[in-house]
């Protein structure tokens, strides 16, 4: 009888369908790049506080860290070797001893508009009837929707992608907005009615990028995940996360930031908005890809100065 293989690597992941798809993608890429048998790369599901809270916005209960705390505790304790995250869920400051070591090639970072099948004429936000209800728990999406259509009503919407789509078709609201990347990874892209322009509807920092977190001192694991790191995605995320760090971004503030690497050049667009959509302040930058972190931080300082301290206090 064949002996079971001893895990060489243990991946920590949330247990949602999307999180597991992402963890399996990392598992497969690592197996292909390192020659390890996929059976030696174990996926350990870790339930997070963010998964348990479904009845209120994360901003009311602690923000982004609620999706990462328990996984990072397991990483620090050594019960897992690496953690797989949706980069947009990552706080700007990581626990001491942990580092984002790699990113997979970024999927489409845009948001998708999804209208109810019973109203096929509503192809975009602009097509929704006056006073229509949009379901979203994202303060960024809420603010941008209200900025484009102040007449629309926003209702909180939590849960995994499939749950949100079921609530939409059940008639709980008229439309919702979800990340294109998540829909694609779950094979649900057909649910999208249209895609929102990333220049007008700026994505969340890190949206579409899968991040791999390790212990900073674990040279062996860091060397393995470096083999599947996508340099352009890492550069874009360096700019975006530097921008967010300057703004002290969390789930309490509507912030968007998106960087694109084109050859040796990086282009960045960022914004901050009032939660009611009444005001949006934007910034753009272009420079050398090698200066990504500096460029993102500079954009954050510029935006913070132009918006003023009161802008943040009122959100």
PDB file of C-alpha atoms in Angstrom:
ATOM      1  CA  UNK A   1       0.000   0.000   0.000  1.00  0.00           C
ATOM      2  CA  UNK A   2       1.390   3.411  -0.972  1.00  0.00           C
ATOM      3  CA  UNK A   3       2.344   5.636   1.919  1.00  0.00           C
ATOM      4  CA  UNK A   4       0.719   9.062   2.155  1.00  0.00           C
ATOM      5  CA  UNK A   5       2.981  11.940   1.235  1.00  0.00           C
ATOM      6  CA  UNK A   6       4.171  14.176   4.054  1.00  0.00           C
ATOM      7  CA  UNK A   7       3.187  17.815   3.339  1.00  0.00           C
ATOM      8  CA  UNK A   8       6.195  19.862   2.292  1.00  0.00           C
ATOM      9  CA  UNK A   9       4.222  23.091   2.331  1.00  0.00           C
ATOM     10  CA  UNK A  10       1.062  24.091   4.197  1.00  0.00           C
ATOM     11  CA  UNK A  11      -1.097  26.835   2.718  1.00  0.00           C
ATOM     12  CA  UNK A  12      -3.486  28.762   4.955  1.00  0.00           C
ATOM     13  CA  UNK A  13      -6.693  30.017   3.335  1.00  0.00           C
ATOM     14  CA  UNK A  14     -10.188  31.160   4.137  1.00  0.00           C
ATOM     15  CA  UNK A  15     -12.852  28.617   3.320  1.00  0.00           C
ATOM     16  CA  UNK A  16     -15.047  30.551   0.885  1.00  0.00           C
ATOM     17  CA  UNK A  17     -15.378  29.133  -2.636  1.00  0.00           C
ATOM     18  CA  UNK A  18     -13.353  32.042  -4.056  1.00  0.00           C
ATOM     19  CA  UNK A  19     -10.615  31.765  -1.421  1.00  0.00           C
ATOM     20  CA  UNK A  20     -10.238  28.041  -2.120  1.00  0.00           C
ATOM     21  CA  UNK A  21     -10.034  28.620  -5.882  1.00  0.00           C
ATOM     22  CA  UNK A  22      -7.223  31.085  -5.216  1.00  0.00           C
ATOM     23  CA  UNK A  23      -5.436  28.723  -2.832  1.00  0.00           C
ATOM     24  CA  UNK A  24      -5.629  25.900  -5.371  1.00  0.00           C
ATOM     25  CA  UNK A  25      -4.186  28.189  -8.049  1.00  0.00           C
ATOM     26  CA  UNK A  26      -1.199  28.878  -5.800  1.00  0.00           C
ATOM     27  CA  UNK A  27      -0.936  25.149  -5.031  1.00  0.00           C
ATOM     28  CA  UNK A  28      -0.867  24.248  -8.731  1.00  0.00           C
ATOM     29  CA  UNK A  29       1.591  26.982  -9.690  1.00  0.00           C
ATOM     30  CA  UNK A  30       3.933  25.988  -6.890  1.00  0.00           C
ATOM     31  CA  UNK A  31       3.777  22.327  -7.919  1.00  0.00           C
ATOM     32  CA  UNK A  32       4.561  23.198 -11.546  1.00  0.00           C
ATOM     33  CA  UNK A  33       7.374  25.594 -10.661  1.00  0.00           C
ATOM     34  CA  UNK A  34       9.095  23.589  -7.920  1.00  0.00           C
ATOM     35  CA  UNK A  35       8.524  19.987  -8.977  1.00  0.00           C
ATOM     36  CA  UNK A  36       6.707  19.194  -5.739  1.00  0.00           C
ATOM     37  CA  UNK A  37       3.846  16.714  -5.921  1.00  0.00           C
ATOM     38  CA  UNK A  38       0.591  18.707  -5.511  1.00  0.00           C
ATOM     39  CA  UNK A  39      -0.353  16.245  -2.757  1.00  0.00           C
ATOM     40  CA  UNK A  40       2.636  17.548  -0.779  1.00  0.00           C
ATOM     41  CA  UNK A  41       1.197  21.063  -0.796  1.00  0.00           C
ATOM     42  CA  UNK A  42      -1.613  20.993   1.747  1.00  0.00           C
ATOM     43  CA  UNK A  43      -4.400  23.586   1.949  1.00  0.00           C
ATOM     44  CA  UNK A  44      -5.567  24.255   5.498  1.00  0.00           C
ATOM     45  CA  UNK A  45      -8.868  26.114   5.843  1.00  0.00           C
ATOM     46  CA  UNK A  46      -8.892  28.730   8.587  1.00  0.00           C
ATOM     47  CA  UNK A  47     -12.136  30.449   9.566  1.00  0.00           C
ATOM     48  CA  UNK A  48     -11.675  34.166  10.155  1.00  0.00           C
ATOM     49  CA  UNK A  49     -13.695  36.657  12.174  1.00  0.00           C
ATOM     50  CA  UNK A  50     -14.646  38.400   8.923  1.00  0.00           C
ATOM     51  CA  UNK A  51     -16.235  35.174   7.668  1.00  0.00           C
ATOM     52  CA  UNK A  52     -18.306  34.885  10.833  1.00  0.00           C
ATOM     53  CA  UNK A  53     -19.671  38.449  10.672  1.00  0.00           C
ATOM     54  CA  UNK A  54     -22.324  38.693   7.980  1.00  0.00           C
ATOM     55  CA  UNK A  55     -24.879  41.081   9.467  1.00  0.00           C
ATOM     56  CA  UNK A  56     -23.013  44.407   9.412  1.00  0.00           C
ATOM     57  CA  UNK A  57     -20.276  46.275   7.523  1.00  0.00           C
ATOM     58  CA  UNK A  58     -16.672  45.415   8.372  1.00  0.00           C
ATOM     59  CA  UNK A  59     -16.023  49.114   9.007  1.00  0.00           C
ATOM     60  CA  UNK A  60     -18.235  48.802  12.092  1.00  0.00           C
ATOM     61  CA  UNK A  61     -16.298  45.846  13.501  1.00  0.00           C
ATOM     62  CA  UNK A  62     -12.599  46.336  12.856  1.00  0.00           C
ATOM     63  CA  UNK A  63     -11.920  46.581   9.132  1.00  0.00           C
ATOM     64  CA  UNK A  64      -9.779  44.527   6.777  1.00  0.00           C
ATOM     65  CA  UNK A  65      -7.792  42.662   9.420  1.00  0.00           C
ATOM     66  CA  UNK A  66     -10.875  40.608  10.228  1.00  0.00           C
ATOM     67  CA  UNK A  67     -10.187  38.544   7.083  1.00  0.00           C
ATOM     68  CA  UNK A  68      -6.524  37.953   7.910  1.00  0.00           C
ATOM     69  CA  UNK A  69      -5.946  37.892  11.681  1.00  0.00           C
ATOM     70  CA  UNK A  70      -6.494  34.197  12.354  1.00  0.00           C
ATOM     71  CA  UNK A  71      -4.544  33.168   9.268  1.00  0.00           C
ATOM     72  CA  UNK A  72      -1.629  35.380  10.246  1.00  0.00           C
ATOM     73  CA  UNK A  73      -1.704  33.942  13.778  1.00  0.00           C
ATOM     74  CA  UNK A  74      -1.338  30.456  12.287  1.00  0.00           C
ATOM     75  CA  UNK A  75       1.536  31.689  10.120  1.00  0.00           C
ATOM     76  CA  UNK A  76       3.349  33.167  13.107  1.00  0.00           C
ATOM     77  CA  UNK A  77       2.710  29.997  15.133  1.00  0.00           C
ATOM     78  CA  UNK A  78       4.226  27.870  12.365  1.00  0.00           C
ATOM     79  CA  UNK A  79       1.139  25.732  11.742  1.00  0.00           C
ATOM     80  CA  UNK A  80       1.136  26.941   8.122  1.00  0.00           C
ATOM     81  CA  UNK A  81       4.031  27.985   5.876  1.00  0.00           C
ATOM     82  CA  UNK A  82       2.300  30.523   3.650  1.00  0.00           C
ATOM     83  CA  UNK A  83      -1.012  32.316   3.480  1.00  0.00           C
ATOM     84  CA  UNK A  84      -3.001  33.103   0.339  1.00  0.00           C
ATOM     85  CA  UNK A  85      -5.046  36.293   0.370  1.00  0.00           C
ATOM     86  CA  UNK A  86      -7.051  38.534  -1.901  1.00  0.00           C
ATOM     87  CA  UNK A  87      -4.663  41.484  -1.854  1.00  0.00           C
ATOM     88  CA  UNK A  88      -7.497  43.972  -1.441  1.00  0.00           C
ATOM     89  CA  UNK A  89      -8.252  42.388   1.955  1.00  0.00           C
ATOM     90  CA  UNK A  90      -4.733  42.995   3.288  1.00  0.00           C
ATOM     91  CA  UNK A  91      -4.197  45.734   5.891  1.00  0.00           C
ATOM     92  CA  UNK A  92      -1.468  48.228   5.038  1.00  0.00           C
ATOM     93  CA  UNK A  93       0.607  47.236   8.078  1.00  0.00           C
ATOM     94  CA  UNK A  94       1.405  43.537   8.532  1.00  0.00           C
ATOM     95  CA  UNK A  95       2.224  41.902  11.881  1.00  0.00           C
ATOM     96  CA  UNK A  96       5.903  41.936  12.794  1.00  0.00           C
ATOM     97  CA  UNK A  97       7.756  39.034  11.239  1.00  0.00           C
ATOM     98  CA  UNK A  98       5.407  38.646   8.262  1.00  0.00           C
ATOM     99  CA  UNK A  99       5.909  39.815   4.681  1.00  0.00           C
ATOM    100  CA  UNK A 100       4.093  39.739   1.350  1.00  0.00           C
ATOM    101  CA  UNK A 101       6.575  37.596  -0.566  1.00  0.00           C
ATOM    102  CA  UNK A 102       4.885  37.109  -3.943  1.00  0.00           C
ATOM    103  CA  UNK A 103       1.904  37.943  -6.140  1.00  0.00           C
ATOM    104  CA  UNK A 104       0.346  35.907  -8.917  1.00  0.00           C
ATOM    105  CA  UNK A 105      -0.277  37.605 -12.288  1.00  0.00           C
ATOM    106  CA  UNK A 106      -3.104  40.051 -11.767  1.00  0.00           C
ATOM    107  CA  UNK A 107      -6.558  39.220 -13.062  1.00  0.00           C
ATOM    108  CA  UNK A 108      -8.854  41.945 -14.466  1.00  0.00           C
ATOM    109  CA  UNK A 109      -8.972  44.591 -11.675  1.00  0.00           C
ATOM    110  CA  UNK A 110     -12.247  46.208 -12.743  1.00  0.00           C
ATOM    111  CA  UNK A 111     -15.642  46.089 -11.066  1.00  0.00           C
ATOM    112  CA  UNK A 112     -18.668  44.573 -12.774  1.00  0.00           C
ATOM    113  CA  UNK A 113     -22.172  46.021 -12.775  1.00  0.00           C
ATOM    114  CA  UNK A 114     -24.760  43.282 -12.318  1.00  0.00           C
ATOM    115  CA  UNK A 115     -28.425  44.054 -12.846  1.00  0.00           C
ATOM    116  CA  UNK A 116     -31.408  41.800 -12.241  1.00  0.00           C
ATOM    117  CA  UNK A 117     -32.412  39.542 -15.105  1.00  0.00           C
ATOM    118  CA  UNK A 118     -35.962  40.876 -14.777  1.00  0.00           C
ATOM    119  CA  UNK A 119     -34.751  44.332 -15.855  1.00  0.00           C
ATOM    120  CA  UNK A 120     -32.638  43.650 -18.973  1.00  0.00           C
ATOM    121  CA  UNK A 121     -32.751  47.284 -20.069  1.00  0.00           C
ATOM    122  CA  UNK A 122     -30.479  48.295 -17.168  1.00  0.00           C
ATOM    123  CA  UNK A 123     -27.056  47.711 -18.734  1.00  0.00           C
ATOM    124  CA  UNK A 124     -25.112  50.176 -16.558  1.00  0.00           C
ATOM    125  CA  UNK A 125     -25.538  52.256 -13.412  1.00  0.00           C
ATOM    126  CA  UNK A 126     -26.810  55.111 -15.562  1.00  0.00           C
ATOM    127  CA  UNK A 127     -29.662  52.940 -16.851  1.00  0.00           C
ATOM    128  CA  UNK A 128     -31.134  52.150 -13.436  1.00  0.00           C
ATOM    129  CA  UNK A 129     -34.472  53.827 -12.735  1.00  0.00           C
ATOM    130  CA  UNK A 130     -34.515  56.719 -10.292  1.00  0.00           C
ATOM    131  CA  UNK A 131     -34.454  55.527  -6.690  1.00  0.00           C
ATOM    132  CA  UNK A 132     -33.291  52.009  -7.577  1.00  0.00           C
ATOM    133  CA  UNK A 133     -31.587  49.976  -4.842  1.00  0.00           C
ATOM    134  CA  UNK A 134     -27.939  48.875  -5.134  1.00  0.00           C
ATOM    135  CA  UNK A 135     -26.587  46.265  -2.742  1.00  0.00           C
ATOM    136  CA  UNK A 136     -22.962  46.616  -1.594  1.00  0.00           C
ATOM    137  CA  UNK A 137     -20.995  46.597   1.658  1.00  0.00           C
ATOM    138  CA  UNK A 138     -17.984  48.380   0.118  1.00  0.00           C
ATOM    139  CA  UNK A 139     -17.693  52.027   1.139  1.00  0.00           C
ATOM    140  CA  UNK A 140     -15.675  52.725  -2.026  1.00  0.00           C
ATOM    141  CA  UNK A 141     -18.374  51.282  -4.277  1.00  0.00           C
ATOM    142  CA  UNK A 142     -21.084  53.011  -2.273  1.00  0.00           C
ATOM    143  CA  UNK A 143     -19.376  56.389  -2.578  1.00  0.00           C
ATOM    144  CA  UNK A 144     -18.687  56.049  -6.301  1.00  0.00           C
ATOM    145  CA  UNK A 145     -22.237  54.872  -7.013  1.00  0.00           C
ATOM    146  CA  UNK A 146     -23.651  57.853  -5.106  1.00  0.00           C
ATOM    147  CA  UNK A 147     -21.211  60.193  -6.876  1.00  0.00           C
ATOM    148  CA  UNK A 148     -22.442  59.016 -10.282  1.00  0.00           C
ATOM    149  CA  UNK A 149     -26.097  58.592  -9.260  1.00  0.00           C
ATOM    150  CA  UNK A 150     -27.005  60.502  -6.062  1.00  0.00           C
ATOM    151  CA  UNK A 151     -30.621  59.347  -6.388  1.00  0.00           C
ATOM    152  CA  UNK A 152     -29.840  55.653  -5.945  1.00  0.00           C
ATOM    153  CA  UNK A 153     -30.346  53.930  -2.608  1.00  0.00           C
ATOM    154  CA  UNK A 154     -27.583  51.776  -1.092  1.00  0.00           C
ATOM    155  CA  UNK A 155     -28.302  48.752   1.105  1.00  0.00           C
ATOM    156  CA  UNK A 156     -25.624  46.685   2.924  1.00  0.00           C
ATOM    157  CA  UNK A 157     -24.759  43.377   1.275  1.00  0.00           C
ATOM    158  CA  UNK A 158     -22.355  40.824   2.774  1.00  0.00           C
ATOM    159  CA  UNK A 159     -21.646  37.187   1.984  1.00  0.00           C
ATOM    160  CA  UNK A 160     -19.745  35.291  -0.679  1.00  0.00           C
ATOM    161  CA  UNK A 161     -20.224  35.936  -4.385  1.00  0.00           C
ATOM    162  CA  UNK A 162     -22.821  33.203  -4.861  1.00  0.00           C
ATOM    163  CA  UNK A 163     -24.859  34.477  -1.895  1.00  0.00           C
ATOM    164  CA  UNK A 164     -24.874  38.009  -3.274  1.00  0.00           C
ATOM    165  CA  UNK A 165     -26.023  36.853  -6.695  1.00  0.00           C
ATOM    166  CA  UNK A 166     -28.841  34.802  -5.126  1.00  0.00           C
ATOM    167  CA  UNK A 167     -30.029  37.811  -3.122  1.00  0.00           C
ATOM    168  CA  UNK A 168     -30.010  39.916  -6.289  1.00  0.00           C
ATOM    169  CA  UNK A 169     -32.191  37.475  -8.197  1.00  0.00           C
ATOM    170  CA  UNK A 170     -34.475  37.094  -5.161  1.00  0.00           C
ATOM    171  CA  UNK A 171     -35.294  40.777  -5.563  1.00  0.00           C
ATOM    172  CA  UNK A 172     -33.583  42.125  -2.442  1.00  0.00           C
ATOM    173  CA  UNK A 173     -32.181  44.946  -4.602  1.00  0.00           C
ATOM    174  CA  UNK A 174     -32.015  46.058  -8.225  1.00  0.00           C
ATOM    175  CA  UNK A 175     -28.283  45.763  -8.880  1.00  0.00           C
ATOM    176  CA  UNK A 176     -24.957  45.038  -7.272  1.00  0.00           C
ATOM    177  CA  UNK A 177     -21.271  45.566  -8.053  1.00  0.00           C
ATOM    178  CA  UNK A 178     -18.697  42.784  -7.755  1.00  0.00           C
ATOM    179  CA  UNK A 179     -15.061  42.343  -8.723  1.00  0.00           C
ATOM    180  CA  UNK A 180     -14.582  40.972 -12.234  1.00  0.00           C
ATOM    181  CA  UNK A 181     -11.645  38.882 -10.990  1.00  0.00           C
ATOM    182  CA  UNK A 182     -13.772  36.980  -8.507  1.00  0.00           C
ATOM    183  CA  UNK A 183     -16.476  36.291 -11.066  1.00  0.00           C
ATOM    184  CA  UNK A 184     -13.908  34.987 -13.547  1.00  0.00           C
ATOM    185  CA  UNK A 185     -12.174  32.748 -11.024  1.00  0.00           C
ATOM    186  CA  UNK A 186     -15.507  31.235 -10.002  1.00  0.00           C
ATOM    187  CA  UNK A 187     -16.674  30.713 -13.581  1.00  0.00           C
ATOM    188  CA  UNK A 188     -19.497  33.218 -13.056  1.00  0.00           C
ATOM    189  CA  UNK A 189     -18.464  35.965 -15.474  1.00  0.00           C
ATOM    190  CA  UNK A 190     -21.687  35.460 -17.431  1.00  0.00           C
ATOM    191  CA  UNK A 191     -23.505  37.052 -14.489  1.00  0.00           C
ATOM    192  CA  UNK A 192     -21.882  40.417 -15.263  1.00  0.00           C
ATOM    193  CA  UNK A 193     -24.111  42.857 -17.116  1.00  0.00           C
ATOM    194  CA  UNK A 194     -21.254  45.239 -17.946  1.00  0.00           C
ATOM    195  CA  UNK A 195     -17.772  46.233 -16.828  1.00  0.00           C
ATOM    196  CA  UNK A 196     -17.076  49.554 -15.136  1.00  0.00           C
ATOM    197  CA  UNK A 197     -14.263  51.697 -16.553  1.00  0.00           C
ATOM    198  CA  UNK A 198     -11.306  51.634 -14.137  1.00  0.00           C
ATOM    199  CA  UNK A 199     -10.592  55.291 -14.938  1.00  0.00           C
ATOM    200  CA  UNK A 200     -14.054  56.384 -13.792  1.00  0.00           C
ATOM    201  CA  UNK A 201     -14.781  53.689 -11.213  1.00  0.00           C
ATOM    202  CA  UNK A 202     -11.313  53.249  -9.693  1.00  0.00           C
ATOM    203  CA  UNK A 203     -10.807  49.748  -8.225  1.00  0.00           C
ATOM    204  CA  UNK A 204      -9.825  48.963  -4.659  1.00  0.00           C
ATOM    205  CA  UNK A 205      -6.107  48.805  -3.909  1.00  0.00           C
ATOM    206  CA  UNK A 206      -4.946  45.283  -4.738  1.00  0.00           C
ATOM    207  CA  UNK A 207      -8.160  44.250  -6.482  1.00  0.00           C
ATOM    208  CA  UNK A 208      -7.633  41.265  -8.779  1.00  0.00           C
ATOM    209  CA  UNK A 209      -4.246  40.320  -7.286  1.00  0.00           C
ATOM    210  CA  UNK A 210      -3.610  37.182  -5.224  1.00  0.00           C
ATOM    211  CA  UNK A 211      -0.981  37.840  -2.549  1.00  0.00           C
ATOM    212  CA  UNK A 212       1.198  35.272  -0.789  1.00  0.00           C
ATOM    213  CA  UNK A 213       2.275  36.038   2.780  1.00  0.00           C
ATOM    214  CA  UNK A 214       5.132  34.244   4.557  1.00  0.00           C
ATOM    215  CA  UNK A 215       7.305  34.578   7.628  1.00  0.00           C
ATOM    216  CA  UNK A 216      10.099  37.011   6.848  1.00  0.00           C
ATOM    217  CA  UNK A 217      12.655  34.626   8.379  1.00  0.00           C
ATOM    218  CA  UNK A 218      11.497  31.581   6.390  1.00  0.00           C
ATOM    219  CA  UNK A 219      14.068  31.698   3.602  1.00  0.00           C
ATOM    220  CA  UNK A 220      13.105  28.253   2.265  1.00  0.00           C
ATOM    221  CA  UNK A 221       9.428  29.100   1.688  1.00  0.00           C
ATOM    222  CA  UNK A 222      10.247  32.571   0.395  1.00  0.00           C
ATOM    223  CA  UNK A 223      12.576  31.044  -2.194  1.00  0.00           C
ATOM    224  CA  UNK A 224       9.856  28.637  -3.325  1.00  0.00           C
ATOM    225  CA  UNK A 225       7.117  31.261  -3.705  1.00  0.00           C
ATOM    226  CA  UNK A 226       9.563  33.617  -5.457  1.00  0.00           C
ATOM    227  CA  UNK A 227       9.433  31.172  -8.369  1.00  0.00           C
ATOM    228  CA  UNK A 228       5.772  32.076  -9.036  1.00  0.00           C
ATOM    229  CA  UNK A 229       6.016  35.800  -8.315  1.00  0.00           C
ATOM    230  CA  UNK A 230       4.833  38.134 -11.091  1.00  0.00           C
ATOM    231  CA  UNK A 231       7.150  41.145 -11.175  1.00  0.00           C
ATOM    232  CA  UNK A 232       4.699  43.585 -12.796  1.00  0.00           C
ATOM    233  CA  UNK A 233       1.957  42.772 -10.295  1.00  0.00           C
ATOM    234  CA  UNK A 234       4.396  43.151  -7.396  1.00  0.00           C
ATOM    235  CA  UNK A 235       5.479  46.555  -8.745  1.00  0.00           C
ATOM    236  CA  UNK A 236       1.879  47.746  -9.196  1.00  0.00           C
ATOM    237  CA  UNK A 237       0.972  46.600  -5.687  1.00  0.00           C
ATOM    238  CA  UNK A 238       4.020  48.357  -4.229  1.00  0.00           C
ATOM    239  CA  UNK A 239       2.682  51.661  -5.578  1.00  0.00           C
ATOM    240  CA  UNK A 240      -0.903  50.995  -4.535  1.00  0.00           C
ATOM    241  CA  UNK A 241      -0.060  49.867  -1.007  1.00  0.00           C
ATOM    242  CA  UNK A 242       2.320  52.801  -0.488  1.00  0.00           C
ATOM    243  CA  UNK A 243      -0.505  55.128  -1.531  1.00  0.00           C
ATOM    244  CA  UNK A 244      -2.903  53.444   0.885  1.00  0.00           C
ATOM    245  CA  UNK A 245      -0.397  53.512   3.735  1.00  0.00           C
ATOM    246  CA  UNK A 246       0.015  57.284   3.487  1.00  0.00           C
ATOM    247  CA  UNK A 247      -3.755  57.714   3.653  1.00  0.00           C
ATOM    248  CA  UNK A 248      -3.946  55.254   6.568  1.00  0.00           C
ATOM    249  CA  UNK A 249      -6.494  53.400   4.482  1.00  0.00           C
ATOM    250  CA  UNK A 250      -8.953  50.991   6.048  1.00  0.00           C
ATOM    251  CA  UNK A 251     -12.525  49.883   5.519  1.00  0.00           C
ATOM    252  CA  UNK A 252     -13.630  53.152   7.134  1.00  0.00           C
ATOM    253  CA  UNK A 253     -12.558  55.393   4.267  1.00  0.00           C
ATOM    254  CA  UNK A 254     -13.660  55.187   0.609  1.00  0.00           C
ATOM    255  CA  UNK A 255     -10.320  54.914  -1.228  1.00  0.00           C
ATOM    256  CA  UNK A 256      -9.500  53.635  -4.705  1.00  0.00           C
ATOM    257  CA  UNK A 257      -6.079  53.091  -6.191  1.00  0.00           C
ATOM    258  CA  UNK A 258      -4.894  51.326  -9.321  1.00  0.00           C
ATOM    259  CA  UNK A 259      -1.454  51.095 -10.922  1.00  0.00           C
ATOM    260  CA  UNK A 260      -0.479  49.694 -14.335  1.00  0.00           C
ATOM    261  CA  UNK A 261       3.027  48.740 -15.387  1.00  0.00           C
ATOM    262  CA  UNK A 262       3.776  49.298 -19.062  1.00  0.00           C
ATOM    263  CA  UNK A 263       7.326  48.341 -19.866  1.00  0.00           C
ATOM    264  CA  UNK A 264       9.560  50.456 -17.637  1.00  0.00           C
ATOM    265  CA  UNK A 265       6.762  52.911 -16.847  1.00  0.00           C
ATOM    266  CA  UNK A 266       4.125  52.847 -14.110  1.00  0.00           C
ATOM    267  CA  UNK A 267       0.863  54.774 -14.289  1.00  0.00           C
ATOM    268  CA  UNK A 268      -1.227  55.324 -11.171  1.00  0.00           C
ATOM    269  CA  UNK A 269      -4.679  56.724 -10.456  1.00  0.00           C
ATOM    270  CA  UNK A 270      -6.039  57.152  -6.948  1.00  0.00           C
ATOM    271  CA  UNK A 271      -8.981  58.795  -5.249  1.00  0.00           C
ATOM    272  CA  UNK A 272     -10.654  59.436  -1.953  1.00  0.00           C
ATOM    273  CA  UNK A 273     -14.372  60.081  -1.646  1.00  0.00           C
ATOM    274  CA  UNK A 274     -16.950  61.230   0.856  1.00  0.00           C
ATOM    275  CA  UNK A 275     -19.081  58.275   1.877  1.00  0.00           C
ATOM    276  CA  UNK A 276     -22.188  59.984   0.495  1.00  0.00           C
ATOM    277  CA  UNK A 277     -20.482  60.533  -2.865  1.00  0.00           C
ATOM    278  CA  UNK A 278     -20.802  64.306  -2.616  1.00  0.00           C
ATOM    279  CA  UNK A 279     -17.093  64.860  -3.220  1.00  0.00           C
ATOM    280  CA  UNK A 280     -14.328  62.883  -4.922  1.00  0.00           C
ATOM    281  CA  UNK A 281     -10.685  64.014  -5.012  1.00  0.00           C
ATOM    282  CA  UNK A 282      -8.433  62.279  -7.538  1.00  0.00           C
ATOM    283  CA  UNK A 283      -4.718  62.065  -8.272  1.00  0.00           C
ATOM    284  CA  UNK A 284      -2.697  60.631 -11.151  1.00  0.00           C
ATOM    285  CA  UNK A 285       0.992  59.872 -11.438  1.00  0.00           C
ATOM    286  CA  UNK A 286       3.347  58.448 -14.051  1.00  0.00           C
ATOM    287  CA  UNK A 287       6.992  57.544 -13.595  1.00  0.00           C
ATOM    288  CA  UNK A 288       9.659  54.857 -13.603  1.00  0.00           C
ATOM    289  CA  UNK A 289       8.475  51.423 -12.539  1.00  0.00           C
ATOM    290  CA  UNK A 290      11.547  51.206 -10.344  1.00  0.00           C
ATOM    291  CA  UNK A 291      10.198  54.131  -8.317  1.00  0.00           C
ATOM    292  CA  UNK A 292       6.803  52.515  -7.689  1.00  0.00           C
ATOM    293  CA  UNK A 293       6.804  52.812  -3.902  1.00  0.00           C
ATOM    294  CA  UNK A 294       7.973  56.426  -3.967  1.00  0.00           C
ATOM    295  CA  UNK A 295       5.444  57.305  -6.666  1.00  0.00           C
ATOM    296  CA  UNK A 296       2.525  55.764  -4.752  1.00  0.00           C
ATOM    297  CA  UNK A 297       3.522  57.480  -1.506  1.00  0.00           C
ATOM    298  CA  UNK A 298       3.895  60.825  -3.282  1.00  0.00           C
ATOM    299  CA  UNK A 299       0.421  60.455  -4.768  1.00  0.00           C
ATOM    300  CA  UNK A 300      -0.953  59.735  -1.297  1.00  0.00           C
ATOM    301  CA  UNK A 301       0.701  62.793   0.252  1.00  0.00           C
ATOM    302  CA  UNK A 302      -0.571  65.006  -2.595  1.00  0.00           C
ATOM    303  CA  UNK A 303      -4.113  63.733  -2.260  1.00  0.00           C
ATOM    304  CA  UNK A 304      -4.054  64.033   1.524  1.00  0.00           C
ATOM    305  CA  UNK A 305      -2.881  67.635   1.320  1.00  0.00           C
ATOM    306  CA  UNK A 306      -5.477  68.614  -1.265  1.00  0.00           C
ATOM    307  CA  UNK A 307      -8.353  66.867   0.498  1.00  0.00           C
ATOM    308  CA  UNK A 308      -7.517  68.301   3.929  1.00  0.00           C
ATOM    309  CA  UNK A 309      -7.811  66.685   7.345  1.00  0.00           C
ATOM    310  CA  UNK A 310     -11.511  67.481   7.559  1.00  0.00           C
ATOM    311  CA  UNK A 311     -12.228  65.284   4.554  1.00  0.00           C
ATOM    312  CA  UNK A 312     -11.090  62.206   6.459  1.00  0.00           C
ATOM    313  CA  UNK A 313     -12.704  63.219   9.740  1.00  0.00           C
ATOM    314  CA  UNK A 314     -16.119  63.501   8.118  1.00  0.00           C
ATOM    315  CA  UNK A 315     -16.032  59.977   6.666  1.00  0.00           C
TER     316      UNK A 315
END
